[in-house]
Structures are given as structure tokens and as C-alpha cells.
């Protein structure tokens, strides 16, 4: 009987693989996809059940998107997840983020707020603290480089006008765009966001560096201050 039970359990373990071969990876649900990554379950528990427990751990952080927020230590707190499986999960999450960003880069248009927001969305939407990125461009509106200027508190990421233009002048930038996130998920600009943006715009006009836009990233949504008429 024990041998029969073991064979049944082995078949259950391989069901996601068989389903993927027959119908493609897109046919697998979230638990099945994660089960394929972790490969094996723990004693008396299938990989599917283990995957369900991992996803339930991240439910407070929006289910599968919550995997972005789980540390290796938090993953290892799940019975059946050791260092190797925790690292595998973190790596596949990071790979997914990079694939998404690389895909967005192919269509990156620095004169289009939607394109810019799409490019930085996966970098910023999951962060628990505000981060401000300075995007610097040449005379042809082509990206020179981008750099993280500040990482702030849960609801504030302050940057001085001087710091912005010291960095921009180093790169001989002609145009700049500011991009930052709101960890709350709501991209509505705060009073401080608007004041800081106007200060940077005015300073840039004096030295010949144009602030094209300030884009605020929320949870899979954004607001362009240029489109709002603030710039």
C-alpha cells in the first residue's frame, strides 16, 4: 500500500510538467507554475500544496505579486523550503522582472509618458519606499543614462534641485525626466511633488536643461505631470 501511495504521489508531482508539455506553460495556473520551479514537495506534501502555502504567505501582498516582497528568509520560513528553493524562487521573480523591463525597452519612447512609465513600472511599483530616478537625454532625445537619486521613506523621497543638476551636468544632458513611485499604489501627486517639480523646472530653464516631465508610478498605473498641465 505504501508503495502504491508513493507512485500516486509521484504522478501528482509530475502533473504540471505533463500539462505544460501537452498545452504549453500558459495553461498552468499560478500554483502549478510555482510547483514546476520548486520541483519537489516536502514529506507527505506535493509540490502543488507547497506552492499553495507559499502563495498564501504572500496573499497580504497581493498574491503572486507578493512574491516580489518576500525575502529569502521569509521563504525559508515555509516548511519544505530550504535555501536552494528560496533562491530559485527569488531568481525566477527577478528574471520575470528583467524580462518585463527588457520588453518595455524595445518600445521605449522618451517623448511618450506612457512608454516611460511602462519601462520603469516593474522597477518601481513593488517598492515599499519611494525612489526617485533621474532620466537624462541628449539633444536627440536619446537616453544617456538614468540614475537613482534618492530612496526615501514610505511616503517621501526628497531630492534637492542642486543634486539633480549636478548629475545632469556631469552627463551633458539637455533634457531630463523625473520618475518616482508612490508605495501606496496611488500615483496622485502630493503638494510636495508639485512644488519640487516646479522648482526643478525653473532652475533647469536658467541653465539650459529642460525638465520634460515628472512621472509618478503607482500600482500598475501612473500620472504624468506634463499631461496634467502642471509642467
mmCIF file of C-alpha atoms in Angstrom:
data_model
loop_
_atom_site.group_PDB
_atom_site.id
_atom_site.type_symbol
_atom_site.label_atom_id
_atom_site.label_comp_id
_atom_site.label_asym_id
_atom_site.label_seq_id
_atom_site.Cartn_x
_atom_site.Cartn_y
_atom_site.Cartn_z
ATOM 1 C CA UNK A 1 0.000 0.000 0.000
ATOM 2 C CA UNK A 2 2.815 2.383 0.863
ATOM 3 C CA UNK A 3 4.487 1.726 -2.493
ATOM 4 C CA UNK A 4 1.200 2.414 -4.332
ATOM 5 C CA UNK A 5 0.751 5.663 -2.417
ATOM 6 C CA UNK A 6 4.288 6.712 -3.323
ATOM 7 C CA UNK A 7 3.640 6.078 -7.028
ATOM 8 C CA UNK A 8 0.429 8.115 -6.856
ATOM 9 C CA UNK A 9 2.275 10.970 -5.186
ATOM 10 C CA UNK A 10 4.989 10.852 -7.850
ATOM 11 C CA UNK A 11 2.343 11.091 -10.580
ATOM 12 C CA UNK A 12 0.812 14.081 -8.855
ATOM 13 C CA UNK A 13 4.223 15.741 -8.706
ATOM 14 C CA UNK A 14 4.611 15.435 -12.481
ATOM 15 C CA UNK A 15 1.170 16.641 -13.488
ATOM 16 C CA UNK A 16 2.272 20.271 -14.030
ATOM 17 C CA UNK A 17 5.108 19.044 -16.284
ATOM 18 C CA UNK A 18 2.761 16.864 -18.308
ATOM 19 C CA UNK A 19 0.214 19.673 -18.579
ATOM 20 C CA UNK A 20 2.919 22.054 -19.773
ATOM 21 C CA UNK A 21 4.087 19.580 -22.429
ATOM 22 C CA UNK A 22 0.547 18.986 -23.636
ATOM 23 C CA UNK A 23 -0.877 22.519 -23.559
ATOM 24 C CA UNK A 24 2.008 24.947 -23.025
ATOM 25 C CA UNK A 25 3.118 26.900 -19.952
ATOM 26 C CA UNK A 26 0.265 29.392 -20.394
ATOM 27 C CA UNK A 27 -2.177 26.613 -19.436
ATOM 28 C CA UNK A 28 -0.695 26.288 -15.937
ATOM 29 C CA UNK A 29 -2.206 28.202 -13.045
ATOM 30 C CA UNK A 30 -0.073 30.117 -10.535
ATOM 31 C CA UNK A 31 0.298 27.187 -8.133
ATOM 32 C CA UNK A 32 1.337 24.852 -10.963
ATOM 33 C CA UNK A 33 3.896 27.298 -12.339
ATOM 34 C CA UNK A 34 5.453 27.698 -8.911
ATOM 35 C CA UNK A 35 5.346 23.923 -8.363
ATOM 36 C CA UNK A 36 7.409 23.429 -11.530
ATOM 37 C CA UNK A 37 10.025 25.869 -10.196
ATOM 38 C CA UNK A 38 10.340 24.233 -6.775
ATOM 39 C CA UNK A 39 10.129 20.757 -8.395
ATOM 40 C CA UNK A 40 9.500 18.647 -5.286
ATOM 41 C CA UNK A 41 7.317 18.939 -2.241
ATOM 42 C CA UNK A 42 8.117 18.090 1.358
ATOM 43 C CA UNK A 43 7.458 14.869 3.211
ATOM 44 C CA UNK A 44 3.795 13.959 2.829
ATOM 45 C CA UNK A 45 3.040 17.043 0.739
ATOM 46 C CA UNK A 46 3.048 17.564 -3.019
ATOM 47 C CA UNK A 47 4.829 20.430 -4.742
ATOM 48 C CA UNK A 48 1.387 21.858 -5.623
ATOM 49 C CA UNK A 49 0.394 22.011 -1.950
ATOM 50 C CA UNK A 50 3.748 23.558 -1.075
ATOM 51 C CA UNK A 51 3.269 26.152 -3.812
ATOM 52 C CA UNK A 52 -0.187 26.963 -2.427
ATOM 53 C CA UNK A 53 1.307 27.583 1.020
ATOM 54 C CA UNK A 54 3.965 29.893 -0.428
ATOM 55 C CA UNK A 55 1.355 31.892 -2.315
ATOM 56 C CA UNK A 56 -0.845 32.096 0.790
ATOM 57 C CA UNK A 57 2.143 33.597 2.621
ATOM 58 C CA UNK A 58 2.194 36.412 0.055
ATOM 59 C CA UNK A 59 -1.577 36.978 -0.040
ATOM 60 C CA UNK A 60 -1.264 40.061 2.152
ATOM 61 C CA UNK A 61 0.971 41.467 -0.598
ATOM 62 C CA UNK A 62 -1.441 40.759 -3.484
ATOM 63 C CA UNK A 63 -0.944 37.053 -4.164
ATOM 64 C CA UNK A 64 1.577 36.193 -6.840
ATOM 65 C CA UNK A 65 2.797 39.789 -6.949
ATOM 66 C CA UNK A 66 3.596 39.387 -3.260
ATOM 67 C CA UNK A 67 6.485 37.096 -4.219
ATOM 68 C CA UNK A 68 8.311 40.305 -5.137
ATOM 69 C CA UNK A 69 8.219 41.331 -1.483
ATOM 70 C CA UNK A 70 9.207 38.037 0.144
ATOM 71 C CA UNK A 71 12.826 37.772 1.251
ATOM 72 C CA UNK A 72 14.846 34.559 1.112
ATOM 73 C CA UNK A 73 14.492 34.324 4.892
ATOM 74 C CA UNK A 74 10.699 34.663 4.690
ATOM 75 C CA UNK A 75 10.512 31.970 2.014
ATOM 76 C CA UNK A 76 12.658 29.676 4.129
ATOM 77 C CA UNK A 77 10.194 30.094 6.999
ATOM 78 C CA UNK A 78 7.805 27.919 4.958
ATOM 79 C CA UNK A 79 8.208 24.272 5.919
ATOM 80 C CA UNK A 80 9.714 22.429 2.956
ATOM 81 C CA UNK A 81 11.523 25.473 1.529
ATOM 82 C CA UNK A 82 15.259 25.441 2.077
ATOM 83 C CA UNK A 83 17.913 27.843 0.852
ATOM 84 C CA UNK A 84 18.100 26.311 -2.652
ATOM 85 C CA UNK A 85 14.353 26.517 -3.327
ATOM 86 C CA UNK A 86 14.145 30.008 -1.821
ATOM 87 C CA UNK A 87 16.953 31.185 -4.102
ATOM 88 C CA UNK A 88 15.271 29.546 -7.125
ATOM 89 C CA UNK A 89 12.043 31.422 -6.407
ATOM 90 C CA UNK A 90 13.795 34.765 -5.901
ATOM 91 C CA UNK A 91 15.777 34.289 -9.110
ATOM 92 C CA UNK A 92 12.725 33.456 -11.235
ATOM 93 C CA UNK A 93 10.930 36.504 -9.812
ATOM 94 C CA UNK A 94 13.910 38.704 -10.690
ATOM 95 C CA UNK A 95 14.178 37.125 -14.139
ATOM 96 C CA UNK A 96 10.490 37.877 -14.747
ATOM 97 C CA UNK A 97 11.030 41.499 -13.729
ATOM 98 C CA UNK A 98 14.001 41.844 -16.094
ATOM 99 C CA UNK A 99 12.146 40.230 -18.997
ATOM 100 C CA UNK A 100 9.286 42.669 -18.478
ATOM 101 C CA UNK A 101 11.686 45.613 -18.427
ATOM 102 C CA UNK A 102 13.616 44.390 -21.477
ATOM 103 C CA UNK A 103 10.345 44.038 -23.374
ATOM 104 C CA UNK A 104 9.363 47.592 -22.416
ATOM 105 C CA UNK A 105 12.765 48.901 -23.540
ATOM 106 C CA UNK A 106 12.212 47.716 -27.112
ATOM 107 C CA UNK A 107 9.412 50.243 -27.459
ATOM 108 C CA UNK A 108 10.843 52.936 -25.183
ATOM 109 C CA UNK A 109 9.943 56.391 -26.447
ATOM 110 C CA UNK A 110 11.268 59.100 -24.146
ATOM 111 C CA UNK A 111 8.819 61.668 -25.521
ATOM 112 C CA UNK A 112 5.843 59.492 -24.530
ATOM 113 C CA UNK A 113 4.854 59.372 -20.815
ATOM 114 C CA UNK A 114 3.124 56.006 -21.237
ATOM 115 C CA UNK A 115 6.264 54.470 -22.722
ATOM 116 C CA UNK A 116 8.454 55.822 -19.916
ATOM 117 C CA UNK A 117 6.003 54.644 -17.258
ATOM 118 C CA UNK A 118 5.865 51.196 -18.829
ATOM 119 C CA UNK A 119 9.653 50.954 -18.828
ATOM 120 C CA UNK A 120 10.083 51.845 -15.147
ATOM 121 C CA UNK A 121 6.877 50.236 -13.871
ATOM 122 C CA UNK A 122 8.368 46.884 -12.830
ATOM 123 C CA UNK A 123 11.338 48.563 -11.146
ATOM 124 C CA UNK A 124 9.187 50.833 -9.016
ATOM 125 C CA UNK A 125 5.663 49.501 -8.495
ATOM 126 C CA UNK A 126 6.670 46.852 -5.939
ATOM 127 C CA UNK A 127 8.947 49.027 -3.797
ATOM 128 C CA UNK A 128 7.935 49.721 -0.216
ATOM 129 C CA UNK A 129 9.776 53.065 -0.131
ATOM 130 C CA UNK A 130 9.754 55.960 -2.534
ATOM 131 C CA UNK A 131 12.587 56.059 -5.031
ATOM 132 C CA UNK A 132 13.339 58.861 -7.457
ATOM 133 C CA UNK A 133 15.055 58.197 -10.781
ATOM 134 C CA UNK A 134 16.629 60.889 -12.929
ATOM 135 C CA UNK A 135 16.454 60.112 -16.657
ATOM 136 C CA UNK A 136 18.958 62.090 -18.758
ATOM 137 C CA UNK A 137 18.829 62.624 -22.538
ATOM 138 C CA UNK A 138 20.865 64.273 -25.270
ATOM 139 C CA UNK A 139 19.790 66.768 -27.933
ATOM 140 C CA UNK A 140 18.151 63.971 -29.964
ATOM 141 C CA UNK A 141 16.034 62.839 -27.014
ATOM 142 C CA UNK A 142 18.078 59.667 -26.669
ATOM 143 C CA UNK A 143 18.848 58.153 -23.315
ATOM 144 C CA UNK A 144 22.299 58.960 -21.972
ATOM 145 C CA UNK A 145 21.739 57.212 -18.651
ATOM 146 C CA UNK A 146 19.402 57.014 -15.704
ATOM 147 C CA UNK A 147 20.322 57.031 -12.049
ATOM 148 C CA UNK A 148 18.587 56.575 -8.709
ATOM 149 C CA UNK A 149 18.821 59.931 -6.969
ATOM 150 C CA UNK A 150 17.125 59.117 -3.678
ATOM 151 C CA UNK A 151 15.468 56.327 -1.762
ATOM 152 C CA UNK A 152 13.183 57.825 0.832
ATOM 153 C CA UNK A 153 10.657 56.840 3.452
ATOM 154 C CA UNK A 154 7.311 55.143 2.918
ATOM 155 C CA UNK A 155 5.752 58.385 1.680
ATOM 156 C CA UNK A 156 8.583 60.807 0.912
ATOM 157 C CA UNK A 157 11.524 60.843 -1.473
ATOM 158 C CA UNK A 158 13.110 64.268 -1.302
ATOM 159 C CA UNK A 159 15.784 65.413 -3.717
ATOM 160 C CA UNK A 160 17.441 68.801 -3.895
ATOM 161 C CA UNK A 161 17.414 70.815 -7.106
ATOM 162 C CA UNK A 162 21.176 71.136 -6.860
ATOM 163 C CA UNK A 163 21.696 67.338 -6.769
ATOM 164 C CA UNK A 164 19.559 66.881 -9.881
ATOM 165 C CA UNK A 165 21.525 69.351 -11.980
ATOM 166 C CA UNK A 166 24.950 68.349 -10.682
ATOM 167 C CA UNK A 167 24.190 64.875 -12.036
ATOM 168 C CA UNK A 168 22.651 66.183 -15.272
ATOM 169 C CA UNK A 169 25.630 68.439 -15.989
ATOM 170 C CA UNK A 170 28.050 65.561 -15.405
ATOM 171 C CA UNK A 171 26.338 63.711 -18.260
ATOM 172 C CA UNK A 172 25.978 66.772 -20.501
ATOM 173 C CA UNK A 173 22.233 66.193 -20.520
ATOM 174 C CA UNK A 174 19.992 68.568 -22.444
ATOM 175 C CA UNK A 175 16.656 67.077 -21.349
ATOM 176 C CA UNK A 176 15.661 65.306 -18.143
ATOM 177 C CA UNK A 177 12.654 63.393 -16.829
ATOM 178 C CA UNK A 178 11.934 62.593 -13.189
ATOM 179 C CA UNK A 179 10.305 59.269 -12.303
ATOM 180 C CA UNK A 180 9.302 58.210 -8.820
ATOM 181 C CA UNK A 181 6.899 55.806 -7.146
ATOM 182 C CA UNK A 182 4.190 56.033 -4.520
ATOM 183 C CA UNK A 183 4.264 52.842 -2.395
ATOM 184 C CA UNK A 184 0.585 53.374 -1.551
ATOM 185 C CA UNK A 185 -0.213 52.481 -5.156
ATOM 186 C CA UNK A 186 -1.935 55.818 -5.756
ATOM 187 C CA UNK A 187 0.094 57.983 -8.181
ATOM 188 C CA UNK A 188 -1.753 61.211 -7.367
ATOM 189 C CA UNK A 189 0.925 63.926 -6.918
ATOM 190 C CA UNK A 190 1.344 65.378 -3.447
ATOM 191 C CA UNK A 191 1.725 69.093 -2.760
ATOM 192 C CA UNK A 192 5.464 68.476 -2.203
ATOM 193 C CA UNK A 193 5.722 66.639 -5.545
ATOM 194 C CA UNK A 194 4.267 69.625 -7.375
ATOM 195 C CA UNK A 195 6.379 72.243 -5.549
ATOM 196 C CA UNK A 196 9.599 70.273 -6.039
ATOM 197 C CA UNK A 197 8.837 69.716 -9.737
ATOM 198 C CA UNK A 198 8.251 73.407 -10.386
ATOM 199 C CA UNK A 199 11.474 74.335 -8.588
ATOM 200 C CA UNK A 200 13.469 71.901 -10.709
ATOM 201 C CA UNK A 201 11.773 73.086 -13.906
ATOM 202 C CA UNK A 202 12.553 76.759 -13.148
ATOM 203 C CA UNK A 203 16.174 76.012 -12.257
ATOM 204 C CA UNK A 204 16.609 73.972 -15.425
ATOM 205 C CA UNK A 205 15.308 76.812 -17.573
ATOM 206 C CA UNK A 206 18.018 79.075 -16.140
ATOM 207 C CA UNK A 207 20.888 76.742 -17.010
ATOM 208 C CA UNK A 208 19.545 75.319 -20.282
ATOM 209 C CA UNK A 209 18.420 71.851 -19.178
ATOM 210 C CA UNK A 210 14.729 71.195 -19.827
ATOM 211 C CA UNK A 211 12.599 69.138 -17.468
ATOM 212 C CA UNK A 212 10.294 67.339 -19.903
ATOM 213 C CA UNK A 213 8.134 65.514 -17.404
ATOM 214 C CA UNK A 214 7.739 64.125 -13.908
ATOM 215 C CA UNK A 215 6.048 60.738 -13.905
ATOM 216 C CA UNK A 216 4.660 59.200 -10.730
ATOM 217 C CA UNK A 217 4.294 55.416 -10.677
ATOM 218 C CA UNK A 218 1.519 53.698 -8.713
ATOM 219 C CA UNK A 219 0.302 50.121 -8.729
ATOM 220 C CA UNK A 220 0.272 49.389 -12.464
ATOM 221 C CA UNK A 221 -0.819 52.971 -13.192
ATOM 222 C CA UNK A 222 0.874 56.323 -13.482
ATOM 223 C CA UNK A 223 0.362 60.074 -13.667
ATOM 224 C CA UNK A 224 2.319 62.431 -15.915
ATOM 225 C CA UNK A 225 2.611 65.959 -14.507
ATOM 226 C CA UNK A 226 3.104 67.235 -18.051
ATOM 227 C CA UNK A 227 -0.160 65.666 -19.177
ATOM 228 C CA UNK A 228 -1.858 67.117 -16.109
ATOM 229 C CA UNK A 229 -0.729 70.611 -17.158
ATOM 230 C CA UNK A 230 1.475 71.065 -14.086
ATOM 231 C CA UNK A 231 4.595 71.366 -16.257
#
